[in-house]
PDB file of C-alpha atoms in Angstrom:
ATOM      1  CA  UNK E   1       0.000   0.000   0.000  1.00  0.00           C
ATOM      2  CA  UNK E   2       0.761   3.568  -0.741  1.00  0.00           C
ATOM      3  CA  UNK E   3       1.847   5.435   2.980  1.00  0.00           C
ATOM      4  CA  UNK E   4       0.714   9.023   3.298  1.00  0.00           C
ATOM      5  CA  UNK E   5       2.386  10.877   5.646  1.00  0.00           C
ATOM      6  CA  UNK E   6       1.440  14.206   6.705  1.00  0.00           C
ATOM      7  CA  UNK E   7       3.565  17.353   8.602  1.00  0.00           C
ATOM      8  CA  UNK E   8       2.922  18.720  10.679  1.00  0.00           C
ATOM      9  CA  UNK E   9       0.278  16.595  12.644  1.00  0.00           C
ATOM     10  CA  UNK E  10      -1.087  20.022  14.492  1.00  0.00           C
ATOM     11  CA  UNK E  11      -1.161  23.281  14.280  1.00  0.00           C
ATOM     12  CA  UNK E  12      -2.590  26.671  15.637  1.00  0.00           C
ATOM     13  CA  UNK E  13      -2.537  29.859  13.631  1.00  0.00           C
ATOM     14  CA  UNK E  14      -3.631  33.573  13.837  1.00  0.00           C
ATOM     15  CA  UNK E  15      -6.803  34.652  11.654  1.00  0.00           C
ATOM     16  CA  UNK E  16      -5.436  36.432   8.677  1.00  0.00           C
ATOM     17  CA  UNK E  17      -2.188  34.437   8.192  1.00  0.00           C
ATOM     18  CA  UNK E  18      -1.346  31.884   6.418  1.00  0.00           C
ATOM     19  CA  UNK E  19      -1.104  27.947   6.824  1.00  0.00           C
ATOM     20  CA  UNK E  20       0.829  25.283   5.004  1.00  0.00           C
ATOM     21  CA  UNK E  21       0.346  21.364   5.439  1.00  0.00           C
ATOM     22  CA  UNK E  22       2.929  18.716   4.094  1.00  0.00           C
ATOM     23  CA  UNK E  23       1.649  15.340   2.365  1.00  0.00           C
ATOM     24  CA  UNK E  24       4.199  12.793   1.227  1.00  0.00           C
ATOM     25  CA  UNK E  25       3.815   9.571  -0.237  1.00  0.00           C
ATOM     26  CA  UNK E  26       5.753   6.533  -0.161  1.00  0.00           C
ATOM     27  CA  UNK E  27       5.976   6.265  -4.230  1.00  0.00           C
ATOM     28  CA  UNK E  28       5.390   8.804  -7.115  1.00  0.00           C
ATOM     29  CA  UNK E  29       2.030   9.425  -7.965  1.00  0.00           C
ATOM     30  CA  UNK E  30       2.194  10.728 -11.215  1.00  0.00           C
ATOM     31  CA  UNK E  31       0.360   8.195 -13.809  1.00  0.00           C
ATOM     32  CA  UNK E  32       1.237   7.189 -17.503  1.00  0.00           C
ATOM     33  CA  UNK E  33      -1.768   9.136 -18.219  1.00  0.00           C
ATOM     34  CA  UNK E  34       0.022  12.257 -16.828  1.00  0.00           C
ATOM     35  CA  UNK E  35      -2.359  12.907 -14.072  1.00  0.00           C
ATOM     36  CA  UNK E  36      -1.080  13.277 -10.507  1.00  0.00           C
ATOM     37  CA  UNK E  37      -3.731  11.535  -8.355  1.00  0.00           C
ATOM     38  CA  UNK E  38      -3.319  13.775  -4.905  1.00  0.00           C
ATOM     39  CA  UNK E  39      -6.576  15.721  -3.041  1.00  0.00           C
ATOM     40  CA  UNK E  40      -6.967  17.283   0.052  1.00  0.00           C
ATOM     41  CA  UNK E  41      -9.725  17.122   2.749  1.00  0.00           C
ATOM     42  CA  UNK E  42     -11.398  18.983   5.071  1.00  0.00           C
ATOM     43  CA  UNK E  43     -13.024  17.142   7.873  1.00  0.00           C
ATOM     44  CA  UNK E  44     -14.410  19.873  10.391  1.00  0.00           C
ATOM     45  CA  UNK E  45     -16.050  19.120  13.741  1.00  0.00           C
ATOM     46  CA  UNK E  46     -18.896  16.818  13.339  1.00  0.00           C
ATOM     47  CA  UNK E  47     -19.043  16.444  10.274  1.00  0.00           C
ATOM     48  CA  UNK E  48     -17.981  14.128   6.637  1.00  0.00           C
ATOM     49  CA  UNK E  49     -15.133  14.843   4.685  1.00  0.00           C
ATOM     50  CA  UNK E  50     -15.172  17.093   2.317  1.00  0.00           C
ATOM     51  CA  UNK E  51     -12.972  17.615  -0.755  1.00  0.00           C
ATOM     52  CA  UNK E  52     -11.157  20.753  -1.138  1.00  0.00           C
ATOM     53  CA  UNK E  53      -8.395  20.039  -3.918  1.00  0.00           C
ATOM     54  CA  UNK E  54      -8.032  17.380  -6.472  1.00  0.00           C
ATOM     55  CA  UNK E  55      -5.716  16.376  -9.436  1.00  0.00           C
ATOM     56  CA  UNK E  56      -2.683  18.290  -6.659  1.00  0.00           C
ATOM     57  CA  UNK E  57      -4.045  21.724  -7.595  1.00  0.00           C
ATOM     58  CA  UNK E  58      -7.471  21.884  -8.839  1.00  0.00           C
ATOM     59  CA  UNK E  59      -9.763  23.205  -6.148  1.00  0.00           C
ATOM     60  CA  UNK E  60     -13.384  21.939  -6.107  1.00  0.00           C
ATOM     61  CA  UNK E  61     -16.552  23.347  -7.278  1.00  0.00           C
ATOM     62  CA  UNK E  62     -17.254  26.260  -4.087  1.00  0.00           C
ATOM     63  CA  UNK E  63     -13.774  26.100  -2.911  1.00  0.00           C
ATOM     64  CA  UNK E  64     -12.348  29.777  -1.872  1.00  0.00           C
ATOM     65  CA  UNK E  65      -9.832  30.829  -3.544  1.00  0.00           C
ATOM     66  CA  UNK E  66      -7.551  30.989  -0.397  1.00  0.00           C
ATOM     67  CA  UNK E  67      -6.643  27.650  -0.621  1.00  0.00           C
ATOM     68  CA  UNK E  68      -3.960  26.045  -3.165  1.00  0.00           C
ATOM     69  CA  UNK E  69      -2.263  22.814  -3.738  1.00  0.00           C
ATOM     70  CA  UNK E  70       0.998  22.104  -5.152  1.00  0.00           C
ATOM     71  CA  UNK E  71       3.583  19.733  -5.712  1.00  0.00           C
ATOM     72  CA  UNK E  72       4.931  16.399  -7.727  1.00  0.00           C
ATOM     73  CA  UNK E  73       6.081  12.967  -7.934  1.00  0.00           C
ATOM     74  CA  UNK E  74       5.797  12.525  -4.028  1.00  0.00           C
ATOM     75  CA  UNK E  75       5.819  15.984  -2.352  1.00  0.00           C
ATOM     76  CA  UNK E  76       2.926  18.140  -2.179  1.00  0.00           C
ATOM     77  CA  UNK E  77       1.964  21.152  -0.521  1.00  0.00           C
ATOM     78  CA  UNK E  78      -1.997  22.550   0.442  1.00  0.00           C
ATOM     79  CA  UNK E  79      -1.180  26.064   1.534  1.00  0.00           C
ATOM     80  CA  UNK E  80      -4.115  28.154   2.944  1.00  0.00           C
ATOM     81  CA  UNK E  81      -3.265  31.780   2.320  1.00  0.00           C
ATOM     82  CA  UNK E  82      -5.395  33.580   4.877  1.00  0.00           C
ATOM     83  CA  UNK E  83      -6.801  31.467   7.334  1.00  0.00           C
ATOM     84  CA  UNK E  84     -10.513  32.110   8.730  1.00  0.00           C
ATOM     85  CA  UNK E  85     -12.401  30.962  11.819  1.00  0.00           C
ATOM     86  CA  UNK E  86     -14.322  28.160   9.665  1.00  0.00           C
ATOM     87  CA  UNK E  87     -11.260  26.539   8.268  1.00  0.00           C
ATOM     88  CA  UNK E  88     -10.596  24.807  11.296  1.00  0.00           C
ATOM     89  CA  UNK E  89     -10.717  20.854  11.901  1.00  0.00           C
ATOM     90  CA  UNK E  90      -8.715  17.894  10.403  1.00  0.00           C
ATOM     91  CA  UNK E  91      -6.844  18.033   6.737  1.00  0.00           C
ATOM     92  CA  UNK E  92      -6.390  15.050   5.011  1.00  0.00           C
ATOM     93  CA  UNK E  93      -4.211  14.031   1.393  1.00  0.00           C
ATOM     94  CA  UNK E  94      -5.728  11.343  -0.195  1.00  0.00           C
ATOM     95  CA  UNK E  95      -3.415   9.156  -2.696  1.00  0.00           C
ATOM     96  CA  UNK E  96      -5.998   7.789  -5.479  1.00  0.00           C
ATOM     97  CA  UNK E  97      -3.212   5.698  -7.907  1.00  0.00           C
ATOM     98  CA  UNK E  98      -3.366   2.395  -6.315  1.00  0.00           C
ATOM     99  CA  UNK E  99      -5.805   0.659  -4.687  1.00  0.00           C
ATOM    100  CA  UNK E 100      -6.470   0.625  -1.332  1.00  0.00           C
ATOM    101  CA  UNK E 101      -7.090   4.420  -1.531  1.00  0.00           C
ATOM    102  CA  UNK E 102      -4.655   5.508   1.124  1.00  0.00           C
ATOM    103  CA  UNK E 103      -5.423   8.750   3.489  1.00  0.00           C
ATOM    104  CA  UNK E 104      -2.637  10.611   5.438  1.00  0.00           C
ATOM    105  CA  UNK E 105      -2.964  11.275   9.036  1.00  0.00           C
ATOM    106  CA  UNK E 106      -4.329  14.435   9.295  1.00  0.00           C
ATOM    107  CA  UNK E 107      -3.273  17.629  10.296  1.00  0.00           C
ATOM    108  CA  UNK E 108      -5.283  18.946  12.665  1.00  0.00           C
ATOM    109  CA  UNK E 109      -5.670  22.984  12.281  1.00  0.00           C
ATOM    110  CA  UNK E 110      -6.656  25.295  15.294  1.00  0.00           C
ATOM    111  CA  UNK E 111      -7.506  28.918  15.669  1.00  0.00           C
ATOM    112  CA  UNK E 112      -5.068  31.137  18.218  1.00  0.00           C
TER     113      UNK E 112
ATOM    114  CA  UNK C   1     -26.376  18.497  -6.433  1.00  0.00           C
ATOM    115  CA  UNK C   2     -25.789  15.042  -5.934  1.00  0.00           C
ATOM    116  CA  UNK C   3     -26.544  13.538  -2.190  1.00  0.00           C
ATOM    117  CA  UNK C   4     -25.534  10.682  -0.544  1.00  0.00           C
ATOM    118  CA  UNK C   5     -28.139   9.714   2.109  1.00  0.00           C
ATOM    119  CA  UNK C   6     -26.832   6.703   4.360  1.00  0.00           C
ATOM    120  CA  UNK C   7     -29.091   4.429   6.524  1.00  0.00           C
ATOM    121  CA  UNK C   8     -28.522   1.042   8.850  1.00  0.00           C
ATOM    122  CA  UNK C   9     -28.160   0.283  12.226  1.00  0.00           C
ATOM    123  CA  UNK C  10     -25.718   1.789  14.448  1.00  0.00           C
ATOM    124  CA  UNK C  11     -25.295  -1.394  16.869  1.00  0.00           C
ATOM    125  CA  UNK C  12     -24.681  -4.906  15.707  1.00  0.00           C
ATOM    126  CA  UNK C  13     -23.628  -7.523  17.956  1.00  0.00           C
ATOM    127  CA  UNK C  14     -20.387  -9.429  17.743  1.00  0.00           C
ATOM    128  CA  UNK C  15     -20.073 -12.163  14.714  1.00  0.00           C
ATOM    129  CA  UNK C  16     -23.720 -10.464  13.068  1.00  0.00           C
ATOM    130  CA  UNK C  17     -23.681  -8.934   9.626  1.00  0.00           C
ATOM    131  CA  UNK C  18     -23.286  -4.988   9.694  1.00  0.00           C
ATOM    132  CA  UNK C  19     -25.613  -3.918   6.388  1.00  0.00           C
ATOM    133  CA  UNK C  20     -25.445  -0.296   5.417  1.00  0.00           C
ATOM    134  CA  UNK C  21     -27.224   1.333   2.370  1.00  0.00           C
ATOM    135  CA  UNK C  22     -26.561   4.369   0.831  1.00  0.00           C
ATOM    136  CA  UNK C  23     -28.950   6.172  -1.311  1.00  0.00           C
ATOM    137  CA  UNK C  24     -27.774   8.564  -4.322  1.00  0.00           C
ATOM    138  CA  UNK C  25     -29.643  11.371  -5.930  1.00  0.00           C
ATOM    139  CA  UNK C  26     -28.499  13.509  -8.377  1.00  0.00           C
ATOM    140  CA  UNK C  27     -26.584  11.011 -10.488  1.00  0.00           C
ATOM    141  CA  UNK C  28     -26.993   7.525 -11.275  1.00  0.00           C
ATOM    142  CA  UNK C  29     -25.702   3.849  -9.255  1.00  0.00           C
ATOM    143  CA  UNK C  30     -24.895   3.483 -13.429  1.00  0.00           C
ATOM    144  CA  UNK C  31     -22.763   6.204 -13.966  1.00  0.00           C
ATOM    145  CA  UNK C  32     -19.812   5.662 -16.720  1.00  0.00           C
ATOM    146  CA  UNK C  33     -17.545   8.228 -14.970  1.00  0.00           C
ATOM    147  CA  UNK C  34     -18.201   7.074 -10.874  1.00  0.00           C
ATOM    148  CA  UNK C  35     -17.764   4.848  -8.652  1.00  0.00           C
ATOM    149  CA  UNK C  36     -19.478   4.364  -5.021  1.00  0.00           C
ATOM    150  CA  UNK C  37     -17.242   3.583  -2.345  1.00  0.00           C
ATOM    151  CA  UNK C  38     -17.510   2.810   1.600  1.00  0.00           C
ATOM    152  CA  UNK C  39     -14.378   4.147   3.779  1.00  0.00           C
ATOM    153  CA  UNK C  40     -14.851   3.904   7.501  1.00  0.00           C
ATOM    154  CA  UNK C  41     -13.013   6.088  10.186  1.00  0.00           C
ATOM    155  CA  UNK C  42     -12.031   4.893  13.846  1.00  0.00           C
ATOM    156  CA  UNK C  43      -8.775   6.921  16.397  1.00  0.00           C
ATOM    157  CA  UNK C  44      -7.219   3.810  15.777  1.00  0.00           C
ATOM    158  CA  UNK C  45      -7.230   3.151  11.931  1.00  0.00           C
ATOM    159  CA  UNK C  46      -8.036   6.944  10.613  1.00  0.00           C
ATOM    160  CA  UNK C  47      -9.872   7.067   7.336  1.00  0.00           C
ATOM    161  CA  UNK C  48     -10.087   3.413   5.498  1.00  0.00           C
ATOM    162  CA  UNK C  49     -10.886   2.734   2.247  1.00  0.00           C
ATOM    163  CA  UNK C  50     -12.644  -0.530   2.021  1.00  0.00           C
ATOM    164  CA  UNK C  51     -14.596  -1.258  -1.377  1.00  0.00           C
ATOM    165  CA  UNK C  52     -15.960  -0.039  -4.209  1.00  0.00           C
ATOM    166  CA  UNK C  53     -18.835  -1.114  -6.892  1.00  0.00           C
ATOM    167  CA  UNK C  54     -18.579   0.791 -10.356  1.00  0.00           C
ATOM    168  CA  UNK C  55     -20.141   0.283 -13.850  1.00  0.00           C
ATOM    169  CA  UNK C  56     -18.191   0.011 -16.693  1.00  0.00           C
ATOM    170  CA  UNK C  57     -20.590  -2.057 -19.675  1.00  0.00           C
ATOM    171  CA  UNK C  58     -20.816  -4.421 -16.751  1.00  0.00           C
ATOM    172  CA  UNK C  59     -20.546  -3.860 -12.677  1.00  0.00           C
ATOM    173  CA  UNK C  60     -16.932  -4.352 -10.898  1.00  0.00           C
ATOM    174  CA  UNK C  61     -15.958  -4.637  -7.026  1.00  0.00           C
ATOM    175  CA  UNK C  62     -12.711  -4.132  -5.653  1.00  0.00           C
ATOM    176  CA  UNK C  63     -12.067  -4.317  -1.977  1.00  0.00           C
ATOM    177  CA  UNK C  64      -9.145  -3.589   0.712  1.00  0.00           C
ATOM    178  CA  UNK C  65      -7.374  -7.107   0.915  1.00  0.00           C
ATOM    179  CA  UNK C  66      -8.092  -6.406   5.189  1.00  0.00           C
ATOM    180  CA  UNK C  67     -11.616  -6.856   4.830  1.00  0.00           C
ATOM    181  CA  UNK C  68     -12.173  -8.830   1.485  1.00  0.00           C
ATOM    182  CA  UNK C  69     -13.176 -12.262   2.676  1.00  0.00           C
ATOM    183  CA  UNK C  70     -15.874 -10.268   4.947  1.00  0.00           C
ATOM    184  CA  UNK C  71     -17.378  -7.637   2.743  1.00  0.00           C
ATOM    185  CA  UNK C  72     -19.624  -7.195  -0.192  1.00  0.00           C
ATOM    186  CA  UNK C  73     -20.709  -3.931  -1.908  1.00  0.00           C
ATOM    187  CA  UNK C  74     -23.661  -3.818  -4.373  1.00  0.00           C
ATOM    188  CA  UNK C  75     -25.544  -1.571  -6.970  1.00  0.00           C
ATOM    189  CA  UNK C  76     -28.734  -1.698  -6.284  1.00  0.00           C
ATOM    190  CA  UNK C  77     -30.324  -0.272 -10.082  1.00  0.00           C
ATOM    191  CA  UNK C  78     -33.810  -0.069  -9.014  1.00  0.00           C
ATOM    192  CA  UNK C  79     -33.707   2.167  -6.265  1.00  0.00           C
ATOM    193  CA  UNK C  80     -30.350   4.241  -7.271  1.00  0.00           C
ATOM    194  CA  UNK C  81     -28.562   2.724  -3.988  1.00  0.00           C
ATOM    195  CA  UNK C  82     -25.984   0.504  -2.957  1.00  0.00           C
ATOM    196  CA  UNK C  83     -25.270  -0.971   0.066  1.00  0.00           C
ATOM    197  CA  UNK C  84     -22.244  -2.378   2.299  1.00  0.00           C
ATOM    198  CA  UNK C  85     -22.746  -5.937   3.752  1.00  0.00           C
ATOM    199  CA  UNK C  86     -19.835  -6.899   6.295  1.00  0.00           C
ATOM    200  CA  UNK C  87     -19.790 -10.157   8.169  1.00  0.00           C
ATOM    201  CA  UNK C  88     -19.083 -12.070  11.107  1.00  0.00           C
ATOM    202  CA  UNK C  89     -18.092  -8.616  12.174  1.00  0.00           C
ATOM    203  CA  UNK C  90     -16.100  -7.748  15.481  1.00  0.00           C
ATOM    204  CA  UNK C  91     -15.316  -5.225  18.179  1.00  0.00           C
ATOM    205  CA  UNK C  92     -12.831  -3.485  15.948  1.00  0.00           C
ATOM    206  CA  UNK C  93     -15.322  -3.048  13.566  1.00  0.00           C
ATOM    207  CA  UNK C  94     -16.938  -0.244  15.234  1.00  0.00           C
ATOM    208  CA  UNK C  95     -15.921   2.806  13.051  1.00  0.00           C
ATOM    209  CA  UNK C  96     -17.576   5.582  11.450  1.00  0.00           C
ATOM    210  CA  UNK C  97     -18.990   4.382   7.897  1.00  0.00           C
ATOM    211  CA  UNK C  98     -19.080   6.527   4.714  1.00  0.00           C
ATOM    212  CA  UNK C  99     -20.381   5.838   1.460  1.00  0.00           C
ATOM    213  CA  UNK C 100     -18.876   8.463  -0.883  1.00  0.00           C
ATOM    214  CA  UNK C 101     -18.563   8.995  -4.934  1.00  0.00           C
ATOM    215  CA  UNK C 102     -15.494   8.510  -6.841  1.00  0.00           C
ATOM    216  CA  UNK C 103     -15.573  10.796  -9.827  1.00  0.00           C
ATOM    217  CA  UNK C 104     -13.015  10.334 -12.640  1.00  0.00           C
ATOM    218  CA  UNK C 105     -13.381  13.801 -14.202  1.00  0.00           C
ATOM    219  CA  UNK C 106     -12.120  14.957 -10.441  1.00  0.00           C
ATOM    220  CA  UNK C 107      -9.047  13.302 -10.463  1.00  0.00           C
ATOM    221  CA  UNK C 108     -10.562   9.937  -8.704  1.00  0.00           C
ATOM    222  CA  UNK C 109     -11.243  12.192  -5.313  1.00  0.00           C
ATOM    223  CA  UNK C 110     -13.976  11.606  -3.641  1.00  0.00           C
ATOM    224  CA  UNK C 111     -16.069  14.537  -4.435  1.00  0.00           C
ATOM    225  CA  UNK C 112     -19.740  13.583  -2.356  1.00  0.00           C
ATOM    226  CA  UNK C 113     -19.863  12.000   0.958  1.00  0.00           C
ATOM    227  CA  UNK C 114     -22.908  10.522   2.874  1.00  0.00           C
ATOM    228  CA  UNK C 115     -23.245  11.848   6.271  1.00  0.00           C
ATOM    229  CA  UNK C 116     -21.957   8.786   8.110  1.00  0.00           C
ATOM    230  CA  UNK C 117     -23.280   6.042  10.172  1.00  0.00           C
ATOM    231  CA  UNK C 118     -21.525   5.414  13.411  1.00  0.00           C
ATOM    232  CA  UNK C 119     -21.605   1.661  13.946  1.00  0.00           C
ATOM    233  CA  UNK C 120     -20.455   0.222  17.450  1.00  0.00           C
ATOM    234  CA  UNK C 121     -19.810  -3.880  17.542  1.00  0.00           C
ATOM    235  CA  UNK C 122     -21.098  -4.676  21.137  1.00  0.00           C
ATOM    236  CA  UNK C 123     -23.200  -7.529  22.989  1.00  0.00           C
TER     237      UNK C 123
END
């Protein structure tokens, strides 16, 4: 199985700045058909999943703008650029290459 | 706006069948371009992907090697549903359960979740 690792595995920030979560994965990600299969979650308090980024950048449909995702091969980056009271809870990269669909840890983000 | 609308018990007793069902509207159990998917969540294993049932000119399953001898996933055409049947379960079953869409035009992420079904495996 693909391992997802995540840094760092907390952390707190001010309103107004900005965040930056590390995914890495155990093998490249990048497929023959040139895709990079690498999202990012949002899991807040009580509540599902839900996607924020797919394809390493592409941010889903309602997404603010504030948050970006970069990277290759097997380092990638979701960088939030002005954080916000409802951005808080538990991020999560998701490899979708191989099967079993493998999830990082999570990085949970808190509000100072 | 698709929706993913789960439903099933939230207790089942030790070496029972834990049967889930997760209704989809919006888009279709048929769909060329998704797939339907459980993943469960517990402190101890975070966010699991476990199976999947998809329809490609016929229907496919693939399931997490930890759970494949135990679990079945299937399309249910008639009522735009599928469901998650998991046997002879046990204590570290108990998870939360998600049925969610895989979409291929977004990258394979899983773009729709249901709202999850916390199941605890107790006597």
């Amino acid at each position: 199985d693909i391992v997802m690792t995540q840094t760092p595995l907390s952390l707190s920030v001010t309103p107004g700045q900005p965040a930056s979560i590390s995914c890495k994965s155990s093998q490249s990600l990048l497929y023959s058909d040139g895709k990079t299969y690498l999202s990012w979650y949002l899991q807040k308090p009580g509540q599902s999943p839900q996607l924020l980024i797919y394809d390493v950048s592409s941010r889903f449909s309602g997404v603010p703008d504030r948050f970006s995702g970069g990277g290759s091969g097997t380092d990638f980056t979701l960088k939030i650029s002005r954080v916000e009271a409802e951005d808080v809870g538990v991020y999560y990269c998701m490899q979708a290459l191989h099967l079993p669909r493998t999830f990082g840890q999570g990085t949970k983000l808190e509000i100072k | 706006q698709v929706q993913l609308q789960q439903s099933g018990p939230g207790l089942v007793k030790p070496s029972q069948t834990l049967s889930l069902t997760c209704a989809i509207s919006g888009d279709s159990v048929s769909s060329s371009t998704a797939a339907w998917t459980w993943i469960r969540q517990s402190p101890s294993r975070g966010l699991e992907w476990l199976g999947r049932t998809y329809y490609r000119s016929k229907w496919y399953n693939d399931y997490a090697v930890s759970v494949k001898s135990r679990l079945t996933i299937n399309p249910d055409t008639s009522k735009n549903q599928f469901s998650l049947q998991l046997i002879s379960v046990t204590p570290e079953d108990t998870a939360v359960y998600y049925c969610a869409r895989h979409e291929d035009r977004s990258g394979r992420a899983f773009d729709y979740w249901g709202q999850g079904t916390l199941v605890t495996v107790s006597s």
